[in-house]
Coordinates of C-alpha atoms in Angstrom, one line a residue:
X108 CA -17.6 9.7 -4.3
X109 CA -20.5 7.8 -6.4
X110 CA -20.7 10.6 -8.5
X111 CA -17.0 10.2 -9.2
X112 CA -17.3 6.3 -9.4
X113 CA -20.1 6.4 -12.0
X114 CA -18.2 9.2 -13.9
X115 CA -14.9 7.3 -14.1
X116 CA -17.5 4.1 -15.5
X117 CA -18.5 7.0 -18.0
X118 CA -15.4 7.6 -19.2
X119 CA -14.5 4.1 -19.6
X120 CA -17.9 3.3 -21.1
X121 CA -17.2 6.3 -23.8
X122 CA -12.9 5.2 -24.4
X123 CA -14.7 1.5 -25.9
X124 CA -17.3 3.1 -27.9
X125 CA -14.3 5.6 -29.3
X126 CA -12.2 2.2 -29.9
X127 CA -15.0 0.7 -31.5
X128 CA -15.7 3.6 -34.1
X129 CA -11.8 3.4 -34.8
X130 CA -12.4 0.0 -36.2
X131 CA -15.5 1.3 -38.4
X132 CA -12.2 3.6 -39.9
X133 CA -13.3 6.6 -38.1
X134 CA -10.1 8.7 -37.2
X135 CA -9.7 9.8 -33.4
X136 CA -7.4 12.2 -31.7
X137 CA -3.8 10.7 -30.5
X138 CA -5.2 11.2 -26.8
X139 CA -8.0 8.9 -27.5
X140 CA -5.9 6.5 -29.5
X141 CA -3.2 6.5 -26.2
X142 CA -6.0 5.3 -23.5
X143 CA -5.3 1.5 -22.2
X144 CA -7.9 -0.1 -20.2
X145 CA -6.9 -2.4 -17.5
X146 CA -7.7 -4.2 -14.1
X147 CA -7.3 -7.0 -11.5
X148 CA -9.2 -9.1 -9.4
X149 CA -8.2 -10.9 -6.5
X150 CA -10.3 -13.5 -4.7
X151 CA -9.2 -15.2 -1.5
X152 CA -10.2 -17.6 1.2
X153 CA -8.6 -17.6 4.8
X154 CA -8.3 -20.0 7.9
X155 CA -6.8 -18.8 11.5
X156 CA -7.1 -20.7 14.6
X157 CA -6.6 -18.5 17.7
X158 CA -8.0 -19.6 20.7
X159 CA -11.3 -18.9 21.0
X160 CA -12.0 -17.3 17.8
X161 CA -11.3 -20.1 14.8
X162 CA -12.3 -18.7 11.6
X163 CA -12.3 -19.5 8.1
X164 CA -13.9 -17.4 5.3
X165 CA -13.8 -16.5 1.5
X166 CA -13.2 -13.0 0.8
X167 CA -13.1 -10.7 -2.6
X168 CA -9.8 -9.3 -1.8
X169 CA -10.3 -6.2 -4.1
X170 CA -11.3 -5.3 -7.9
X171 CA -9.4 -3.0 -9.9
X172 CA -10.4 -0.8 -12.7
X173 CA -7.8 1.4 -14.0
X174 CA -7.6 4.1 -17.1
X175 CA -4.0 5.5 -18.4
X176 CA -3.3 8.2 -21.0
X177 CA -1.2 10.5 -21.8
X178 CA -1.8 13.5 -23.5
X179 CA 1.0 15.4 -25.4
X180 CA 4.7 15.3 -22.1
X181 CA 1.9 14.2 -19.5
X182 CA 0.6 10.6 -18.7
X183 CA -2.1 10.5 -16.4
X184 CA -4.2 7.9 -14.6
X185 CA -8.2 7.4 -13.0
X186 CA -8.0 4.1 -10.8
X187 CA -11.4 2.7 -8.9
X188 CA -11.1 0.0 -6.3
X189 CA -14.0 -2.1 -4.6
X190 CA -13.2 -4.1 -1.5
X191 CA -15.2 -5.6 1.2
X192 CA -13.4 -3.7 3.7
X193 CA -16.5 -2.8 5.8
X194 CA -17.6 -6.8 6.3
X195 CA -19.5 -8.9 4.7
X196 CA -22.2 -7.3 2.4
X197 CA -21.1 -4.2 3.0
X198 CA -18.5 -3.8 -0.2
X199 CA -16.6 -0.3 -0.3
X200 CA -16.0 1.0 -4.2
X201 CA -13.7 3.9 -3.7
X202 CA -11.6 6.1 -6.0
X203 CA -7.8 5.6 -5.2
X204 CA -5.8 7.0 -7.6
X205 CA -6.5 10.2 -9.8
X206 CA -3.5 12.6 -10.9
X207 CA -1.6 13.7 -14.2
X208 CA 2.2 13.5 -14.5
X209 CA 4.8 16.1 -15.9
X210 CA 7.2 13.3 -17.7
X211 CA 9.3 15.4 -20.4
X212 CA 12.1 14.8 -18.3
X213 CA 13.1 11.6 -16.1
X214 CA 15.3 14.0 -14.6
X215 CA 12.7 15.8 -13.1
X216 CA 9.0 14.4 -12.9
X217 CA 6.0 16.6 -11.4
X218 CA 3.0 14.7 -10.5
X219 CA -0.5 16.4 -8.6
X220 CA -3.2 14.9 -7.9
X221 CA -4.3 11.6 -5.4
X222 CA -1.6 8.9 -5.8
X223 CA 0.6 6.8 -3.4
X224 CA 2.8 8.7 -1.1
X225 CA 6.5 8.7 -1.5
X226 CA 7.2 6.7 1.6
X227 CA 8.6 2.9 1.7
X228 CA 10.0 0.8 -1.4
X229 CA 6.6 -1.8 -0.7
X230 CA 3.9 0.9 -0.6
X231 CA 3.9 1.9 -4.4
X232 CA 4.2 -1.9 -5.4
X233 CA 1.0 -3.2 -7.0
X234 CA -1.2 -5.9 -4.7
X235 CA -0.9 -8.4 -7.5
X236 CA 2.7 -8.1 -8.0
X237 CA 4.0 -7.5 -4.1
X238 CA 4.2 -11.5 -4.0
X239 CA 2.2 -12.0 -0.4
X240 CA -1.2 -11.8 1.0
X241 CA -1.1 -8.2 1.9
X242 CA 1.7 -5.8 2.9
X243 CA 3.7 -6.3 5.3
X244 CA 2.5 -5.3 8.8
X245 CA 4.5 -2.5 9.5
X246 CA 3.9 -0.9 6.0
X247 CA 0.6 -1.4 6.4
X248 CA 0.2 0.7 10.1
X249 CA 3.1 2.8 9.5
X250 CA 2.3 4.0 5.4
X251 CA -1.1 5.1 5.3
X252 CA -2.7 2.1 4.4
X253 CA -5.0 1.1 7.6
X254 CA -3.2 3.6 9.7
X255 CA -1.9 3.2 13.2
X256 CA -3.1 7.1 13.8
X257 CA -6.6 5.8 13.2
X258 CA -6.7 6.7 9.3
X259 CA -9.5 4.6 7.4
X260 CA -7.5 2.3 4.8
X261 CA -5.9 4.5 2.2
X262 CA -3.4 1.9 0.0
X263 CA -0.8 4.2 1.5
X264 CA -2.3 7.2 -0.6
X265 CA -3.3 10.5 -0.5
X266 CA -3.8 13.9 -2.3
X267 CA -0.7 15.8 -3.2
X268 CA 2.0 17.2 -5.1
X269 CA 5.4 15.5 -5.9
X270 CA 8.6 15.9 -7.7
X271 CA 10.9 12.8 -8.4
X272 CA 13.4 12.1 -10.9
X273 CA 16.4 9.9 -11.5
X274 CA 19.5 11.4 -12.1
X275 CA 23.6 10.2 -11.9
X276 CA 23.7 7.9 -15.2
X277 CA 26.5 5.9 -15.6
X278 CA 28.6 4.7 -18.7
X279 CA 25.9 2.5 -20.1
X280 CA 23.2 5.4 -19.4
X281 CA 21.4 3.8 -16.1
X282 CA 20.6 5.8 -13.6
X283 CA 22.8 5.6 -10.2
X284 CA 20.0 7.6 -8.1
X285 CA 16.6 8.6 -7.4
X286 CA 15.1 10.8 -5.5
X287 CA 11.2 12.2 -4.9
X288 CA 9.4 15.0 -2.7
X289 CA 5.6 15.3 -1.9
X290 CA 4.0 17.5 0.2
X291 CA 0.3 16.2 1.3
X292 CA -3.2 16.9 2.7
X293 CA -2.1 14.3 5.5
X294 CA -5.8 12.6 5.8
X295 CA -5.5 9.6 3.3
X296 CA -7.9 9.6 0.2
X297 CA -10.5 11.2 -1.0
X298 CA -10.6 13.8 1.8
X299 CA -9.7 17.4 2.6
X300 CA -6.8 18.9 5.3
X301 CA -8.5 18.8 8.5
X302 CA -5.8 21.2 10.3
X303 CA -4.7 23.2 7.0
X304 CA -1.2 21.8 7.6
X305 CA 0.8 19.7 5.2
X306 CA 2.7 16.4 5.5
X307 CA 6.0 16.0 3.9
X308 CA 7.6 12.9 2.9
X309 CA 10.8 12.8 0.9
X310 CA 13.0 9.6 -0.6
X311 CA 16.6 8.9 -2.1
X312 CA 17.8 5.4 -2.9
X313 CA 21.6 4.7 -4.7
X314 CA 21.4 2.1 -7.4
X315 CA 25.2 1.1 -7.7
X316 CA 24.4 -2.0 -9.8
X317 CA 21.4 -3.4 -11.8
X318 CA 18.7 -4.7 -9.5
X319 CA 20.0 -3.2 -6.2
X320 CA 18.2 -0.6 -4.7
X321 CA 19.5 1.3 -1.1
X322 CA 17.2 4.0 0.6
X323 CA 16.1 5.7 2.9
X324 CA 12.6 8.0 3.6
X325 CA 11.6 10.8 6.1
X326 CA 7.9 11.7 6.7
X327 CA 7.0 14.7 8.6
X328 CA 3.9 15.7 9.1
X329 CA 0.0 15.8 11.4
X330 CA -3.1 14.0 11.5
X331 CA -6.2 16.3 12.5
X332 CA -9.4 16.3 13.9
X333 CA -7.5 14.1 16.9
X334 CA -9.4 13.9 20.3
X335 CA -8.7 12.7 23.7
X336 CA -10.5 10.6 27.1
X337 CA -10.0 13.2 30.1
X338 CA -11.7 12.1 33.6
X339 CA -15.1 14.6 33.5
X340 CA -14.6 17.1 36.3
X341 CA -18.1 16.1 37.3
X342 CA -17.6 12.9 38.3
X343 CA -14.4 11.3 38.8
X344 CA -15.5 8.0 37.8
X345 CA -16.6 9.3 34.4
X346 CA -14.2 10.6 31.1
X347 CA -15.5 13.2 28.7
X348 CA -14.4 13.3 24.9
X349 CA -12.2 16.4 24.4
X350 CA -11.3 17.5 20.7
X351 CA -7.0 17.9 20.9
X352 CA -6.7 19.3 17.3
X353 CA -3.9 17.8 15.5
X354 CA -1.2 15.3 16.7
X355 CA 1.8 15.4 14.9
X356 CA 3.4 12.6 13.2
X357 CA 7.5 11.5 12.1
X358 CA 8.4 8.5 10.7
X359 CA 11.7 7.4 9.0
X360 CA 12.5 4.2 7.2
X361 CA 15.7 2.0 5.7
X362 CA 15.2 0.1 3.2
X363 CA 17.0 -2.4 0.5
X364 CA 16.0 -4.5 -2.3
X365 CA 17.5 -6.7 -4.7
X366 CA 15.2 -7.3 -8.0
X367 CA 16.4 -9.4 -10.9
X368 CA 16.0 -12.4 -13.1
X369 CA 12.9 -13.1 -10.9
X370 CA 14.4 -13.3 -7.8
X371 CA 13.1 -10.4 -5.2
X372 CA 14.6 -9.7 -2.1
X373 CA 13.4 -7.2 0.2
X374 CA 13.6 -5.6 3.7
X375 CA 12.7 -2.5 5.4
X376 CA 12.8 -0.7 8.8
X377 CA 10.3 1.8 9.9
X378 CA 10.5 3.9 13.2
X379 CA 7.3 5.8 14.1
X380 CA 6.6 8.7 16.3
X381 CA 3.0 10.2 17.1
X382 CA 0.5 9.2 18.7
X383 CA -1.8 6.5 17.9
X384 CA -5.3 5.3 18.2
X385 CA -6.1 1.8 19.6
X386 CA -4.7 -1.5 17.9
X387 CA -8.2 -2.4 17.7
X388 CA -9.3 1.1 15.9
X389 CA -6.7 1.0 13.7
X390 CA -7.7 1.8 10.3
X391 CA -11.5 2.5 11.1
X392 CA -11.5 6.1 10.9
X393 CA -11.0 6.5 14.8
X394 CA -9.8 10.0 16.0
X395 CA -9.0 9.0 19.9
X396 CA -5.8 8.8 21.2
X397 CA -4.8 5.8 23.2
X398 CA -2.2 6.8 25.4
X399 CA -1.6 3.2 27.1
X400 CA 0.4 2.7 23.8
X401 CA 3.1 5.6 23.9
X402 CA 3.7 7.8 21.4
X403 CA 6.4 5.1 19.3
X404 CA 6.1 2.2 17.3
X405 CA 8.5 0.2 14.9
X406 CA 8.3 -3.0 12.9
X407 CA 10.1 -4.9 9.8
X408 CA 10.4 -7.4 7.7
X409 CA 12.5 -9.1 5.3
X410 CA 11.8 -11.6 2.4
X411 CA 13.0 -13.4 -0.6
X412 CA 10.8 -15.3 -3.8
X413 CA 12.6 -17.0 -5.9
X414 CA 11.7 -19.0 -9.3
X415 CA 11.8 -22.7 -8.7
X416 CA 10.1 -23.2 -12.5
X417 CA 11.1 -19.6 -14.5
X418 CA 7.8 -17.7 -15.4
X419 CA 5.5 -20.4 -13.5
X420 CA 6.5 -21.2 -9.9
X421 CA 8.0 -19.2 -7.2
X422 CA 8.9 -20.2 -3.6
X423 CA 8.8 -17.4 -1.0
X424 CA 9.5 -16.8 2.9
X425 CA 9.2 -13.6 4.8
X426 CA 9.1 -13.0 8.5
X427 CA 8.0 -9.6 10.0
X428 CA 7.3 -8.0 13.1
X429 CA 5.4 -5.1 14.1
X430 CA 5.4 -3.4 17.9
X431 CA 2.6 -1.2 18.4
X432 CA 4.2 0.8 21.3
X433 CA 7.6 -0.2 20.1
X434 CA 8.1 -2.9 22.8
X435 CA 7.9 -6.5 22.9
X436 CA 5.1 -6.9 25.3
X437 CA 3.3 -4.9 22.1
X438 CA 4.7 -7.1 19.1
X439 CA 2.9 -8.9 16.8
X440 CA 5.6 -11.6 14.4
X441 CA 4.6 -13.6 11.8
X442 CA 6.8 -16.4 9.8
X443 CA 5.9 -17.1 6.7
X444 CA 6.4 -19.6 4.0
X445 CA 4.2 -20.4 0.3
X446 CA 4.3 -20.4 -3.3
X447 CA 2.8 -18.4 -6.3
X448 CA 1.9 -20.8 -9.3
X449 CA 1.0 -19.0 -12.9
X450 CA -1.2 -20.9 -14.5
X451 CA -1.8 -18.6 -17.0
X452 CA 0.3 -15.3 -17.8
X453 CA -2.5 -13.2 -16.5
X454 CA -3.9 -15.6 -13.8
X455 CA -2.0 -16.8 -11.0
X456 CA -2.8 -19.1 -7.4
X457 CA -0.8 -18.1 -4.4
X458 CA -0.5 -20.2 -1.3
X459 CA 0.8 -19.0 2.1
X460 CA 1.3 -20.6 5.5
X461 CA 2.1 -18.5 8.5
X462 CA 2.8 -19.5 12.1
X463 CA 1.7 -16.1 14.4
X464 CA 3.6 -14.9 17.7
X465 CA 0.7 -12.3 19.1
X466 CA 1.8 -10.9 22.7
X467 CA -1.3 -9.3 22.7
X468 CA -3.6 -12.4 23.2
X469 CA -3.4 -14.7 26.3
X470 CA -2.0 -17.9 23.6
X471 CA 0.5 -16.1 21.8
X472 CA 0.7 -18.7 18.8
X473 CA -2.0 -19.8 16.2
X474 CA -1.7 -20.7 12.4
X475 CA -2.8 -19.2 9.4
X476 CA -3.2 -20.0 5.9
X477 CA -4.1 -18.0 3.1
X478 CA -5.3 -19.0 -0.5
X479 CA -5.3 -16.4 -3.3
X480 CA -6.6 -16.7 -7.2
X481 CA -5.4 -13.7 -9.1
X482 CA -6.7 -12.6 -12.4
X483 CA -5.3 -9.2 -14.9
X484 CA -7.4 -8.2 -17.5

């Protein structure tokens, strides 16, 4: 992966010295000439005070460094992220995205490669543009992001092949309905099939008028190299680690978003089946099952930001809920309230204040707050 990190920097470092000789009058291929260079960072700072364990802390949310092209019907994209997802000190600089796209034909799209999987309206929306301080919970356990079946954080990626395309036009040319495939490795990023069998996740949404979007999403599919606590014949007051293979995995979610003028409402339901890892493992690469927890799980959320100052200031609530074994006695609910403020086009301050309902910890309630400055470049 550092290989592929400092060969994406390469390739960036090589596009500015091509730009550069462009503006010396030296000609360059329409390839060249169609590169854009682009990013985000996002910097953050945090306050929670459950019992016990009151903490506040800055954080560098994430970094962005994105290429785009598009070479003769085919647009394709090389995206690097660096997070301190590991802790403090111990930053993670992955590559996330990485495919080419087929685009002659909105009709019919084909992209390969390591992109976001075709699963939930939320998970393809940009971090700097989804409006909160991260995904919602359910998206983010349920759509391959830090993944309830033990997957390391993934941004709801992995590596792929998918066809999409929007079809149905109406009078005034506008599409009445999408639709999109993908079949998948399974594992998240940057890694190979571990059982050499392939997920499959598939949406359709209606458009019937501008701004309005109606869907639904199926995800079938296994997570390998799974493994299981049995008691160790031995001794009865012992458990041994037994490899189980893979553990298969179906999902479905309903969805429905209204996007216009500024205003963005949004809500989603997803229903899980598979087993999972502990709450605690969640998105750390673990591979055992934790039976306590059943083999179901289900969450959503619904929200609405709205401009109170067009193009500067937008008010925003959302409340979510996310049930690790699909039971209240499992549920996790947040209510949420803030505002994002653009001081600049391209830089932005986002405030958030959440009151938490945890029926995993002995005091259920505690409060959080969140504050966000956002930059493009």
């Amino acid at each position: 992966m550092k290989k592929m990190t400092i060969l994406v920097l390469l390739l960036a470092g090589c596009i500015q010295y091509a730009l550069a000789q462009e503006s010396k009058g030296t000609s360059l291929p329409q390839w060249v000439k169609n590169i854009k260079v682009s990013g985000y960072g996002m910097l953050q700072y945090q306050y929670e005070d459950t019992e016990g364990s009151d903490h506040n802390e800055f954080n560098l949310r994430l970094l962005r460094f994105i290429v785009d092209g598009k070479i003769g019907d085919f647009d394709w994209r090389a995206q690097i992220q660096g997070t301190s997802a590991k802790g403090p000190g111990e930053p993670t600089v992955q590559l996330v995205d990485l495919y080419a796209e087929w685009v002659k034909h909105k009709e019919f799209r084909v992209r390969a490669g390591q992109f976001k999987r075709a699963f939930t309206f939320e998970n393809p929306t940009n971090p700097i543009t989804q409006g909160w301080y991260a995904y919602a919970m359910v998206v983010n356990n349920l759509s391959g992001f830090g993944d309830r079946v033990g997957e390391k954080p993934s941004g709801g990626r992995d590596i792929g092949v998918q066809i999409q395309g929007d079809v149905l036009p109406n009078s005034e040319g506008r599409p009445l309905l999408h639709y999109q495939v993908g079949v998948y490795n399974g594992e998240g990023i940057n890694r190979k099939d571990k059982d050499h069998r392939k997920d499959v996740i598939g949406g359709v949404w209606v458009m019937p008028v501008k701004g309005l979007r109606i869907g639904a999403f199926g995800w079938t599919g296994s997570h390998g190299g799974m493994s299981a606590l049995v008691p160790d014949p031995a001794n009865p007051l012992a458990t041994t680690q037994v490899d189980i293979g893979s553990v298969g995995l179906n999902r479905y979610c309903l969805s429905a978003e209204w996007d216009k003028d500024e205003y963005t409402f949004r809500t989603e339901y997803i229903h899980s089946q598979g087993w999972g890892v502990a709450p605690s493992q969640a998105g750390k690469g673990s591979t055992v099952i934790d039976y306590s927890n059943g083999d179901k799980a289900d969450g959503w959320y619904v929200f609405g930001i709205v401009p109170v100052i067009k193009s500067k200031l937008h008010a925003k609530a959302r409340y979510q809920t996310y049930r690790q074994a699909k039971d209240w006695a499992s549920s996790k609910t947040m209510y949420e309230v803030g505002l994002n403020y653009y001081i600049y086009k391209n830089l932005q301050l986002n405030f958030e204040y959440g009151l938490v309902n945890n029926r995993s910890l002995e005091k259920h309630n505690y409060n959080f707050f969140d504050l966000e400055l956002d930059f493009r470049f």
